[in-house]
Amino acid sequence: MAEEFNLDGMLDVFLYESSQLMENLESIILEKQNEECFDDADINEIFRIMHTIKGSSGIMMFDNITKISHKLEDVFYYLRESHPENVPHLELVEKVLAVSDFITGELDKIKDGGSPDSDEGELLKELDDFLAHIKGEIKEQGIRLPRENKSEEPSQFYITPVAGDDSHFYRIVIHYRNDTMMSNIRAYSATYALKEVAEDLLYSPDDIISNEESGDVILAEGFYMLLQTKSSKSEILELIDSTEAEKIDFDEVSADEFGKAIGELGSGGVPDISAQQPENTSGQEAQKKEPVVPGDYVVKKKETGKGKTLAKNQPKKQSIISVNVEKMDALMDLIGEIVIAEAAVMQNPDLKVPGLELGNFQKAAGQLAKITTDLQEAIMSMRMMPLTNVFQKMRRIVFDVSRKLGKEIELEVIGENTEVDKNIIEHISDPLMHLVRNSVDHGIETDPQQRVNLGKPSKGKITLEAKNEGGKVYISVRDDGKGLNKEKLYQKALDNGLIGDKLITEFSDSEIFRFITLPGFSTKEVVTEYSGRGVGMDVVIKDIQAIGGRLEIDSEEGYGSEMTLVIPLTLAIINGIVVEVGDYSFVLETASVKEFVRVGEDTIVQEPSGEEYIVLRGECYPFIRLNEKYNLSDTREKVDSGIVVVLEYEGRQICILIDRLLQEQEIVVKPIPSYIKKVKGLSGCTQLGDGSIALILDVAGLVQSEERS
């Protein structure tokens, strides 16, 4: 049965499924990197992953991916069939990771609209050499080598019926395992495996390439084939790939039954095979039927390509579907507009008419607010993703860097299922990578004896932990290495002119630790592949601040360091407090506000340079008058006639002067248009219920601008 071979409809499915398989592969490899060998379950799973990618990439005609995956499949085929001993485990791990990097790189090219054109020759040679070594081990141990793991390239074909006196007629139903991915491609693999021996072949569903939903039907009810061939049952079973098959129902039927089955298939039905007793797929070849005499039956009409979906039961629905992230972003934007529209309704000036009875309106508005909140939470939960994939990348970094630096390091992962907004995850991947590499390079000692002398295990340990508390996500990178030397950090910052001529006693421990985040700061005396250039930690700070997060650093010399990223759950909607300065509105993120106070002019201290500070309960804080900072008119100038807001960021506090407090509400964050010059201390804007625009204050930017001044 022929069908149009359309790759466009399969590309997204191929990329998604292949990416999932590669993540699963890397997870298995890194979890077992410190073991003596892979167990049978791991070998079978890796073989299955490579076999799946080989088949799907072959159908998609990505030849280099097919060749690499087939070669690694060969390696694990021999491991699975012969169970050789003395296989160099770490070398095998490195080979698998090299294949993973190659395939992942090619998938990235395809996602970006390019072609997978990397040269696989060198990697194939390395795998060939490794495979030759394995085969040598198998022979030395006196184990018989299994037959070659052959594979045919997929191609388009159409098989015309050419009946003969010695033809067999088979009815085959392949039942795949419930967890089989891309089952429609597995089914297509079965059809092209039979192309050389088939005289006629029809199958249902018949749109296995052009319709990805056909995979659901196949998983629910099996893949149905009608095959006319001169080959025996055992020969057919040898050709069909049963790697993913849970069961294969195989019946040899008469020519009449075969003809009736073709008619039913072409007319929209599927022959009922329930009355047939399925034969054991490992049994002996069925008894040969009487030769078919020409003219015994005639199929008057068969519509090519019209095989129908199995119809005895409806397909089972998948519990998970994939949705384009752009659609999710558009939906989130609409939710933001609903929140703004709700505020416009609730704060409508027409509702402020004296004596207006609004009891029913308030009830309806309350119900609307509840529905809006529930809808917002539902959409947010759809955007939330676990940190599993990000943490998996960190496993790989620890493995690669520690191997290159010659350090023995164990990575412990805690809370990898903590969920964060997808946009947040995209922003924290690079900062987290820098922190982990710093722990491996800077933190863990090079000489294990130094650790032993301090009573620590000779093998270093890095702990990566994530937890969700109070609307924030805390991601910690903790090592038991040498820690930070405060005197050394101070001297380096002093020599580089990063702190002026201040004495070390003028800084707290946390402030000294933060020196490592200053641009151009590095404690490495020698530039290496991983550090020493004075860049990295300042990039971490910028990336984290861009999403409203912060970095906390703690350390004990000789016993390790801990660096914690504190990030918001989402960027789209925040809880904010709306304030006024003159006729202008500003928004303060609720989490940044420590307190509101009223003070007199006598609490203000002004330095000769013009900088102002405010004294509260014996503590001195930088003081900013927003009207002066942003040149606003018609605002109060005296402190005692306004309200002082104490803001906190990373343990540092700053005070600002406002005129009025308006309300606390959910704020939909919008970026400041690109045609407006970027202003320090402002991170975005939002639309209020009355239609006016309010600017969102960037507390981190205000704090840092005051420190620099």
XYZ file of C-alpha atoms in Angstrom:
709
model
C 0.000 0.000 0.000
C 1.540 3.239 -1.092
C 1.350 6.638 0.572
C 2.942 9.966 -0.102
C 6.196 10.241 1.804
C 5.962 13.665 3.461
C 8.764 14.481 5.895
C 7.447 17.901 6.871
C 4.721 16.532 9.088
C 7.182 14.283 10.921
C 10.009 16.730 11.587
C 8.623 18.245 14.783
C 7.793 14.795 16.143
C 11.265 13.530 15.241
C 12.990 16.450 16.967
C 10.868 16.201 20.090
C 11.144 12.449 20.496
C 14.859 12.368 19.651
C 15.592 15.126 22.172
C 13.726 13.186 24.847
C 15.678 10.045 24.003
C 19.014 11.867 24.170
C 18.150 13.314 27.579
C 17.232 9.832 28.773
C 20.487 8.443 27.361
C 22.635 11.046 29.086
C 20.781 10.523 32.348
C 21.507 6.777 32.278
C 25.168 7.316 31.415
C 25.877 9.910 34.082
C 24.048 7.977 36.783
C 26.250 4.937 36.103
C 29.523 6.750 35.372
C 31.107 5.634 38.647
C 29.923 2.023 38.447
C 32.118 -0.852 37.289
C 29.887 -1.562 34.306
C 26.385 -1.103 32.918
C 23.825 -3.674 34.042
C 21.628 -5.605 31.617
C 18.701 -3.193 31.963
C 20.906 -0.221 31.082
C 22.452 -2.009 28.105
C 19.019 -2.961 26.772
C 17.695 0.572 27.240
C 20.679 2.209 25.534
C 20.425 -0.308 22.693
C 16.710 0.525 22.359
C 17.393 4.272 22.318
C 20.020 3.971 19.617
C 17.851 1.583 17.611
C 14.942 4.019 17.752
C 17.032 7.015 16.721
C 18.654 4.986 13.954
C 15.280 4.069 12.492
C 13.660 7.491 12.806
C 16.693 9.390 11.497
C 16.898 6.937 8.609
C 13.323 7.669 7.640
C 14.026 11.399 7.946
C 17.104 10.835 5.744
C 19.612 12.320 8.206
C 22.397 9.968 7.185
C 25.153 10.995 9.618
C 22.845 10.584 12.623
C 21.778 7.202 11.287
C 25.367 6.008 10.856
C 26.507 7.151 14.303
C 23.488 5.724 16.117
C 23.816 2.439 14.210
C 27.465 2.126 15.164
C 26.773 2.726 18.863
C 23.867 0.290 18.579
C 26.409 -2.266 17.295
C 28.555 -1.730 20.406
C 25.671 -2.362 22.775
C 24.397 -5.208 20.605
C 27.622 -7.098 21.248
C 27.525 -6.164 24.941
C 23.945 -7.419 25.149
C 24.473 -10.661 23.259
C 27.898 -11.727 24.593
C 28.238 -10.102 28.056
C 32.017 -9.715 27.791
C 34.103 -8.885 30.848
C 36.920 -6.348 31.182
C 35.159 -3.727 29.066
C 36.774 -0.323 29.894
C 33.761 1.347 31.521
C 34.947 4.963 31.640
C 36.078 4.782 28.032
C 32.667 3.433 27.072
C 30.995 6.275 29.005
C 33.089 8.818 27.103
C 32.229 7.205 23.768
C 28.494 7.300 24.513
C 28.693 10.936 25.635
C 30.601 11.784 22.450
C 27.789 10.240 20.403
C 25.258 12.123 22.528
C 27.062 15.414 21.858
C 27.219 14.688 18.132
C 23.539 13.819 17.763
C 22.414 16.672 20.019
C 24.487 19.101 17.983
C 22.907 17.869 14.760
C 19.432 18.139 16.264
C 20.179 21.741 17.250
C 21.171 22.502 13.656
C 17.892 21.055 12.414
C 15.905 23.079 14.969
C 17.628 26.237 13.720
C 16.615 25.462 10.152
C 19.998 24.124 9.051
C 21.209 20.769 7.833
C 22.900 18.079 9.943
C 26.167 18.243 8.034
C 28.874 17.478 10.593
C 31.469 14.904 9.583
C 30.908 11.687 11.479
C 34.056 9.974 10.128
C 36.387 10.472 13.099
C 33.782 9.417 15.655
C 32.856 6.366 13.576
C 36.531 5.349 13.527
C 36.767 5.684 17.321
C 33.658 3.550 17.755
C 34.998 0.990 15.257
C 38.252 0.733 17.227
C 36.331 0.343 20.472
C 34.066 -2.282 18.915
C 37.100 -4.183 17.624
C 38.474 -4.152 21.168
C 35.196 -5.567 22.512
C 35.141 -8.304 19.880
C 38.719 -9.178 20.790
C 37.699 -9.491 24.444
C 34.789 -11.713 23.449
C 37.062 -14.036 21.472
C 39.700 -14.141 24.230
C 37.029 -15.226 26.712
C 35.989 -18.059 24.398
C 32.536 -16.626 23.720
C 31.034 -17.061 20.270
C 30.482 -13.807 18.433
C 26.796 -13.139 17.637
C 25.743 -12.612 14.060
C 26.226 -9.164 12.586
C 23.727 -6.476 13.533
C 22.586 -5.610 10.004
C 20.336 -2.732 9.073
C 18.661 -1.634 5.863
C 18.248 1.961 4.824
C 14.604 3.017 4.608
C 13.269 4.015 1.230
C 10.009 4.700 -0.525
C 8.358 1.805 -2.247
C 5.113 0.441 -3.530
C 4.543 -3.290 -3.789
C 2.363 -4.657 -6.566
C 0.651 -7.995 -6.121
C 2.288 -10.820 -8.084
C 0.628 -14.020 -6.930
C 2.327 -17.364 -7.466
C 1.500 -21.005 -6.889
C 3.864 -21.127 -3.911
C 2.658 -17.863 -2.325
C 1.774 -17.624 1.371
C -0.845 -15.286 2.787
C -0.326 -13.867 6.250
C -2.345 -11.702 8.581
C -0.049 -9.952 11.098
C -0.828 -7.668 14.031
C 2.083 -6.081 15.927
C 1.262 -4.895 19.467
C 3.832 -2.383 20.701
C 4.614 -1.652 24.321
C 2.592 1.172 25.864
C 5.724 3.294 26.435
C 6.894 2.969 22.815
C 7.690 6.373 21.357
C 7.062 7.154 17.688
C 5.189 3.872 17.222
C 4.087 4.971 13.750
C 7.736 5.089 12.680
C 8.293 1.661 14.256
C 5.354 0.424 12.171
C 6.805 1.961 9.024
C 10.099 0.218 9.793
C 8.229 -3.090 9.740
C 6.771 -2.341 6.298
C 10.060 -1.450 4.643
C 11.753 -4.447 6.275
C 9.354 -6.673 4.333
C 9.723 -4.897 0.989
C 12.198 -7.398 -0.516
C 10.045 -10.460 0.154
C 6.538 -9.037 -0.250
C 4.411 -9.718 -3.301
C 1.616 -7.632 -1.874
C 1.416 -5.667 1.354
C -1.415 -3.643 2.845
C -1.511 -2.122 6.318
C -3.695 -0.109 8.644
C -3.496 2.670 9.697
C -2.230 3.620 6.252
C -1.181 7.207 7.126
C 1.623 6.296 9.510
C 4.026 8.826 8.008
C 1.772 11.769 7.244
C -0.335 11.589 10.428
C 1.439 11.507 13.776
C -1.851 10.713 15.552
C -1.756 7.293 13.894
C 0.738 6.381 16.612
C -2.068 6.593 19.202
C -4.166 4.155 17.183
C -1.254 1.746 16.822
C -0.525 1.808 20.564
C -4.194 1.255 21.355
C -4.995 -1.545 18.935
C -1.880 -2.659 17.139
C -0.495 -2.340 13.605
C -2.380 -4.518 11.103
C -0.696 -5.951 7.990
C -1.834 -8.224 5.170
C 1.173 -9.834 3.503
C 1.463 -12.001 0.388
C 4.914 -13.568 0.041
C 6.844 -16.714 -0.857
C 8.752 -16.558 2.449
C 8.010 -18.715 5.455
C 6.710 -17.508 8.800
C 10.089 -17.856 10.475
C 11.734 -15.824 7.711
C 9.126 -13.087 8.088
C 9.552 -12.941 11.863
C 13.292 -12.672 11.360
C 12.785 -9.548 9.236
C 10.301 -7.781 11.511
C 11.977 -5.724 14.213
C 10.520 -6.895 17.530
C 12.628 -4.647 19.786
C 9.599 -2.589 20.840
C 6.964 -5.282 20.281
C 5.109 -6.699 23.242
C 3.340 -9.336 21.139
C 2.983 -10.297 17.465
C -0.194 -12.083 16.310
C 0.740 -14.074 13.197
C -1.759 -16.126 11.171
C -1.391 -17.850 7.845
C -4.697 -17.734 5.986
C -6.109 -19.103 2.784
C -6.244 -17.186 -0.477
C -10.011 -16.724 -0.072
C -9.603 -15.324 3.444
C -6.814 -13.062 2.244
C -8.976 -11.761 -0.592
C -11.895 -11.087 1.744
C -9.567 -9.313 4.151
C -8.323 -7.069 1.339
C -11.883 -6.210 0.418
C -12.804 -5.351 3.989
C -9.666 -3.249 4.387
C -10.346 -1.316 1.185
C -13.997 -0.703 2.087
C -13.239 0.913 5.425
C -13.207 -1.989 7.855
C -10.608 -4.212 9.402
C -10.978 -7.998 9.330
C -11.900 -9.465 12.681
C -9.101 -11.731 13.812
C -10.498 -12.382 17.271
C -11.719 -15.808 16.215
C -8.270 -16.800 15.080
C -6.021 -18.364 17.694
C -2.760 -16.359 17.719
C 0.221 -18.518 17.132
C 3.308 -18.326 19.264
C 5.803 -16.164 17.418
C 8.610 -18.490 18.396
C 6.837 -21.689 17.233
C 7.512 -23.819 14.175
C 6.521 -22.739 10.695
C 2.813 -23.237 10.053
C 1.730 -26.024 7.717
C 1.780 -24.901 4.116
C -1.603 -24.313 2.496
C -2.709 -25.802 -0.797
C -1.390 -23.899 -3.846
C -3.693 -21.212 -5.096
C -5.221 -21.855 -8.483
C -5.463 -18.746 -10.654
C -9.069 -17.550 -10.882
C -10.071 -18.927 -7.476
C -10.834 -15.406 -6.386
C -10.838 -11.972 -7.908
C -10.544 -8.643 -6.107
C -12.597 -6.387 -8.331
C -11.654 -3.096 -6.783
C -9.050 -1.998 -4.302
C -8.514 1.701 -3.626
C -4.808 2.282 -3.148
C -3.990 4.037 0.074
C -7.502 3.603 1.521
C -6.802 1.215 4.371
C -8.867 2.326 7.344
C -8.248 2.902 11.009
C -8.867 -0.019 13.322
C -12.391 0.635 14.516
C -13.286 -1.891 17.197
C -12.303 0.498 19.957
C -11.576 4.188 20.173
C -7.867 4.989 20.662
C -6.694 5.728 24.156
C -6.073 9.401 24.799
C -2.617 10.519 25.807
C -2.372 12.252 29.155
C 0.359 14.589 27.922
C 0.483 16.691 24.774
C 3.187 18.989 23.459
C 2.291 22.605 22.701
C 4.368 25.181 20.869
C 5.828 27.547 23.458
C 4.822 30.550 21.336
C 1.186 29.578 21.827
C 1.758 29.374 25.570
C 3.359 32.826 25.544
C 0.409 34.229 23.588
C -1.993 32.670 26.079
C -0.025 34.157 28.963
C -0.217 37.581 27.326
C -3.984 37.239 27.069
C -4.182 36.356 30.751
C -2.215 39.510 31.474
C -4.710 41.524 29.478
C -7.556 39.923 31.443
C -5.890 40.950 34.716
C -5.571 44.519 33.420
C -9.187 44.528 32.195
C -10.357 43.225 35.576
C -8.529 46.048 37.333
C -10.111 48.530 34.916
C -13.575 47.232 35.832
C -12.962 47.117 39.580
C -11.401 50.594 39.663
C -13.761 52.287 37.218
C -14.400 55.915 38.270
C -18.128 55.470 37.490
C -18.372 53.185 40.522
C -17.387 55.973 42.899
C -20.691 57.854 42.667
C -21.895 58.628 46.241
C -24.874 56.563 47.366
C -24.568 54.006 44.562
C -25.692 50.529 45.668
C -23.142 47.992 44.434
C -23.995 44.850 46.402
C -24.783 42.647 43.412
C -21.917 44.126 41.436
C -19.448 43.387 44.234
C -20.612 39.763 44.390
C -20.225 39.348 40.630
C -16.873 41.152 40.681
C -15.661 38.883 43.475
C -16.603 35.815 41.452
C -14.831 37.277 38.409
C -11.707 37.925 40.482
C -11.739 34.325 41.731
C -12.095 32.919 38.216
C -9.346 35.198 36.924
C -7.011 34.101 39.713
C -7.778 30.417 39.107
C -7.259 30.850 35.375
C -3.962 32.615 35.947
C -2.764 29.849 38.282
C -3.810 27.179 35.768
C -1.908 28.849 32.938
C 1.109 29.386 35.183
C 1.110 25.711 36.136
C 1.162 24.812 32.426
C 4.272 26.944 31.947
C 6.034 25.436 34.933
C 8.778 22.956 34.150
C 10.957 20.883 36.482
C 14.637 21.711 36.767
C 15.499 18.121 35.826
C 16.956 18.934 32.410
C 19.006 21.857 33.737
C 20.408 19.723 36.557
C 21.157 16.968 34.041
C 23.396 19.381 32.145
C 25.218 20.142 35.392
C 25.931 16.432 35.851
C 27.597 16.444 32.480
C 29.649 19.554 33.290
C 30.927 18.042 36.533
C 31.858 14.838 34.722
C 33.698 16.567 31.849
C 35.514 19.261 33.852
C 36.549 16.975 36.704
C 37.965 14.459 34.221
C 39.970 17.139 32.418
C 41.260 18.612 35.681
C 42.089 15.206 37.135
C 39.821 15.611 40.170
C 37.604 12.983 41.746
C 34.264 14.642 42.414
C 30.864 13.315 43.412
C 27.758 15.309 42.494
C 24.692 15.083 44.721
C 21.405 16.409 43.300
C 18.488 17.369 45.551
C 15.113 18.759 44.520
C 15.532 18.370 40.767
C 11.733 18.149 40.384
C 11.279 21.712 41.650
C 9.236 23.568 39.053
C 9.985 27.012 37.597
C 8.543 29.085 34.756
C 10.046 28.035 31.424
C 11.312 31.564 30.732
C 13.134 31.561 34.077
C 14.792 28.242 33.247
C 16.168 29.701 30.019
C 17.786 32.538 31.993
C 19.380 30.480 34.762
C 21.053 27.752 32.725
C 24.219 29.754 31.951
C 24.608 31.295 35.452
C 24.217 27.889 37.046
C 26.819 26.447 34.682
C 29.318 29.135 35.782
C 28.693 28.383 39.457
C 29.122 24.636 39.004
C 32.315 25.038 36.969
C 33.696 27.420 39.586
C 33.036 24.855 42.305
C 34.848 22.176 40.311
C 37.770 24.406 39.302
C 38.160 26.862 42.202
C 36.445 25.027 45.040
C 37.558 21.400 45.113
C 41.247 20.940 45.946
C 43.577 19.555 43.286
C 45.598 17.507 45.794
C 43.436 14.918 47.620
C 46.001 14.840 50.432
C 45.072 18.404 51.376
C 41.528 17.217 51.992
C 42.659 14.218 53.989
C 44.828 16.457 56.193
C 41.700 18.469 57.078
C 39.733 15.340 57.925
C 37.707 15.374 54.709
C 37.223 12.486 52.263
C 39.784 12.386 49.472
C 36.933 12.578 46.952
C 35.364 16.003 46.591
C 31.629 16.548 46.768
C 29.379 19.133 45.125
C 25.731 19.385 46.105
C 23.183 20.930 43.764
C 19.919 21.658 45.557
C 16.673 23.394 44.600
C 13.697 24.265 46.771
C 10.613 26.457 46.570
C 9.837 28.803 49.461
C 7.620 31.870 49.715
C 7.118 32.414 46.005
C 10.860 32.198 45.341
C 13.075 29.385 44.087
C 16.395 28.800 45.837
C 19.059 26.947 43.845
C 22.244 26.252 45.805
C 25.628 25.064 44.576
C 27.532 23.791 47.608
C 31.020 22.260 47.687
C 33.213 20.893 50.459
C 36.385 22.376 48.988
C 38.880 24.952 50.206
C 36.432 27.833 50.623
C 37.135 31.553 50.164
C 40.065 33.375 51.745
C 38.818 36.821 52.836
C 42.286 38.387 53.035
C 43.192 37.165 49.580
C 39.908 38.433 48.104
C 40.383 41.843 49.727
C 43.981 42.187 48.535
C 43.062 41.184 44.978
C 40.216 43.711 44.849
C 42.502 46.386 46.304
C 45.277 45.692 43.794
C 42.813 45.852 40.909
C 41.431 49.185 42.101
C 37.934 47.762 42.502
C 37.269 49.056 46.053
C 39.270 52.251 46.284
C 41.413 52.503 49.411
C 38.924 51.164 51.952
C 40.211 49.001 54.800
C 39.179 45.358 55.148
C 37.492 46.176 58.460
C 35.016 48.390 56.605
C 33.484 45.350 54.904
C 31.343 42.542 56.277
C 32.142 38.938 55.367
C 29.299 38.789 52.834
C 30.502 42.012 51.173
C 34.030 40.600 50.837
C 32.684 37.381 49.353
C 30.788 39.463 46.793
C 34.097 40.838 45.457
C 34.260 37.749 43.248
C 31.251 39.080 41.315
C 32.982 42.332 40.349
C 33.945 42.674 36.656
C 37.577 41.781 36.024
C 38.008 39.967 39.338
C 39.696 36.548 39.392
C 41.700 34.690 42.019
C 43.269 32.407 39.423
C 46.944 33.139 38.850
C 47.048 31.100 35.632
C 44.472 31.370 32.872
C 42.926 27.980 32.122
C 40.191 26.704 29.853
C 37.701 27.210 32.652
C 38.773 30.304 34.600
C 41.286 33.048 35.196
C 40.107 35.643 32.690
C 38.170 37.768 35.155
C 34.814 37.085 33.518
C 32.049 34.761 34.539
C 30.714 35.762 37.938
C 29.850 39.290 36.805
C 27.911 37.690 33.940
C 26.117 35.515 36.481
C 25.058 38.609 38.424
C 23.797 40.427 35.318
C 21.800 37.439 34.103
C 20.232 36.835 37.504
C 19.395 40.496 38.044
C 17.759 40.593 34.614
C 15.043 38.282 35.936
C 14.740 39.965 39.322
C 16.882 37.449 41.187
C 19.916 37.688 43.418
C 23.021 35.719 44.384
C 23.866 34.904 47.995
C 27.401 33.757 48.859
C 28.594 32.057 52.043
C 31.892 30.315 52.724
C 34.098 28.854 55.428
C 37.769 28.711 54.597
C 39.022 25.161 54.380
C 35.576 23.614 54.413
C 33.754 24.848 51.346
C 31.452 27.461 49.846
C 27.782 27.805 49.077
C 26.332 30.021 46.352
C 22.574 30.375 46.184
C 20.489 31.753 43.347
C 17.248 33.294 44.604
C 14.900 33.700 41.650
C 11.194 34.416 41.157
C 8.811 31.680 40.079
C 7.708 33.689 37.059
C 8.407 36.908 35.186
C 4.968 37.529 33.725
C 2.876 38.640 36.723
C 4.135 39.891 40.092
C 2.598 41.127 43.303
C 3.274 44.847 43.499
C 2.461 47.962 45.512
C 1.390 51.001 43.522
C 2.700 54.323 44.867
C 2.552 57.911 43.686
C 5.176 60.616 43.415
C 3.360 63.766 42.393
C 1.149 62.852 39.449
C 3.302 59.875 38.486
C 2.744 56.220 39.449
C 5.424 53.673 40.321
C 5.262 50.005 41.251
C 7.361 48.365 43.973
C 7.616 44.574 44.054
C 6.022 43.491 47.315
C 8.870 41.121 48.184
C 11.377 44.016 48.098
C 9.476 46.238 50.549
C 10.638 45.895 54.139
C 8.608 48.658 55.794
C 6.937 52.065 55.436
C 7.866 54.800 57.936
C 7.248 58.501 58.524
C 10.256 60.500 59.658
C 11.245 64.124 60.153
C 13.869 66.260 58.472
C 16.181 65.751 61.458
C 16.785 62.120 60.378
C 18.413 63.227 57.098
C 22.204 63.415 56.868
C 23.709 65.167 53.849
C 27.343 64.776 52.791
C 29.324 67.607 51.156
C 29.089 65.774 47.835
C 25.299 66.051 47.991
C 24.539 62.400 48.802
C 21.827 61.923 51.411
C 21.426 59.264 54.089
C 18.610 58.588 56.521
C 19.088 57.382 60.099
C 16.551 54.823 61.318
C 16.918 53.230 64.757
C 20.615 53.959 64.776
C 21.245 52.530 61.294
C 22.249 54.699 58.325
C 20.788 53.979 54.887
C 21.207 55.610 51.454
C 18.258 57.907 50.729
C 16.748 58.688 47.316
C 14.152 61.330 46.531
C 12.419 59.930 43.453
C 11.224 63.398 42.426
C 14.809 64.618 42.178
C 16.209 61.431 40.664
C 13.718 61.448 37.785
C 13.159 65.249 37.569
C 9.474 65.085 38.458
C 7.481 68.263 39.070
C 4.664 69.014 41.526
C 6.031 66.724 44.208
C 6.622 67.210 47.906
C 10.107 68.171 48.924
C 9.898 67.757 52.697
C 10.429 64.316 54.181
C 7.848 64.734 56.932
C 5.079 65.334 54.396
C 5.747 62.100 52.506
C 6.339 58.414 53.224
C 9.729 56.715 53.397
C 9.837 53.189 51.963
C 12.636 50.886 53.109
C 13.620 48.535 50.293
C 15.870 45.493 50.639
C 17.986 43.649 48.066
C 20.528 40.914 48.871
C 20.777 42.029 52.483
C 21.386 45.661 51.534
C 18.806 48.336 52.226
C 17.929 51.665 50.669
C 15.224 54.238 51.401
C 13.106 56.136 48.887
C 10.661 59.006 49.386
C 7.133 58.777 47.944
C 4.014 60.928 48.274
C 1.204 58.396 48.582
C 0.419 54.690 48.849
C -2.349 53.626 46.489
C -2.917 49.871 46.601
C -1.441 46.394 46.364
C -2.383 44.391 43.279
C -1.181 41.862 40.737
C 1.024 43.577 38.192
C 1.396 42.449 34.582
C 5.018 43.183 33.696
C 5.591 44.790 30.308
C 9.005 45.702 28.875
C 9.835 49.363 28.363
C 9.628 50.035 24.600
C 12.980 49.826 22.829
C 12.652 53.336 21.400
C 12.811 54.775 24.936
C 16.297 55.217 26.371
C 17.042 52.793 29.188
C 16.850 54.510 32.598
C 18.704 53.132 35.618
C 16.400 52.002 38.392
C 13.488 51.081 36.104
C 12.880 47.475 35.033
C 9.579 47.714 33.152
C 6.119 49.181 33.089
C 2.510 48.163 33.504
C -0.986 49.417 32.770
C -3.186 50.267 35.739
C -6.935 49.848 35.996
C -7.646 53.452 34.997
C -5.610 53.021 31.814
C -2.584 54.986 33.043
C 0.970 53.691 32.832
C 3.071 52.973 35.923
C 6.830 52.408 35.907
C 8.223 49.398 37.799
C 11.179 50.267 40.021
C 14.247 48.050 39.784
C 15.374 47.770 43.404
C 18.615 46.011 42.484
C 19.514 48.819 40.083
C 18.766 51.507 42.695
C 20.907 49.777 45.319
C 23.845 49.293 42.995
C 23.682 52.818 41.583
C 23.895 54.213 45.119
C 26.847 51.954 45.954
C 28.727 53.058 42.847
C 28.051 56.706 43.582
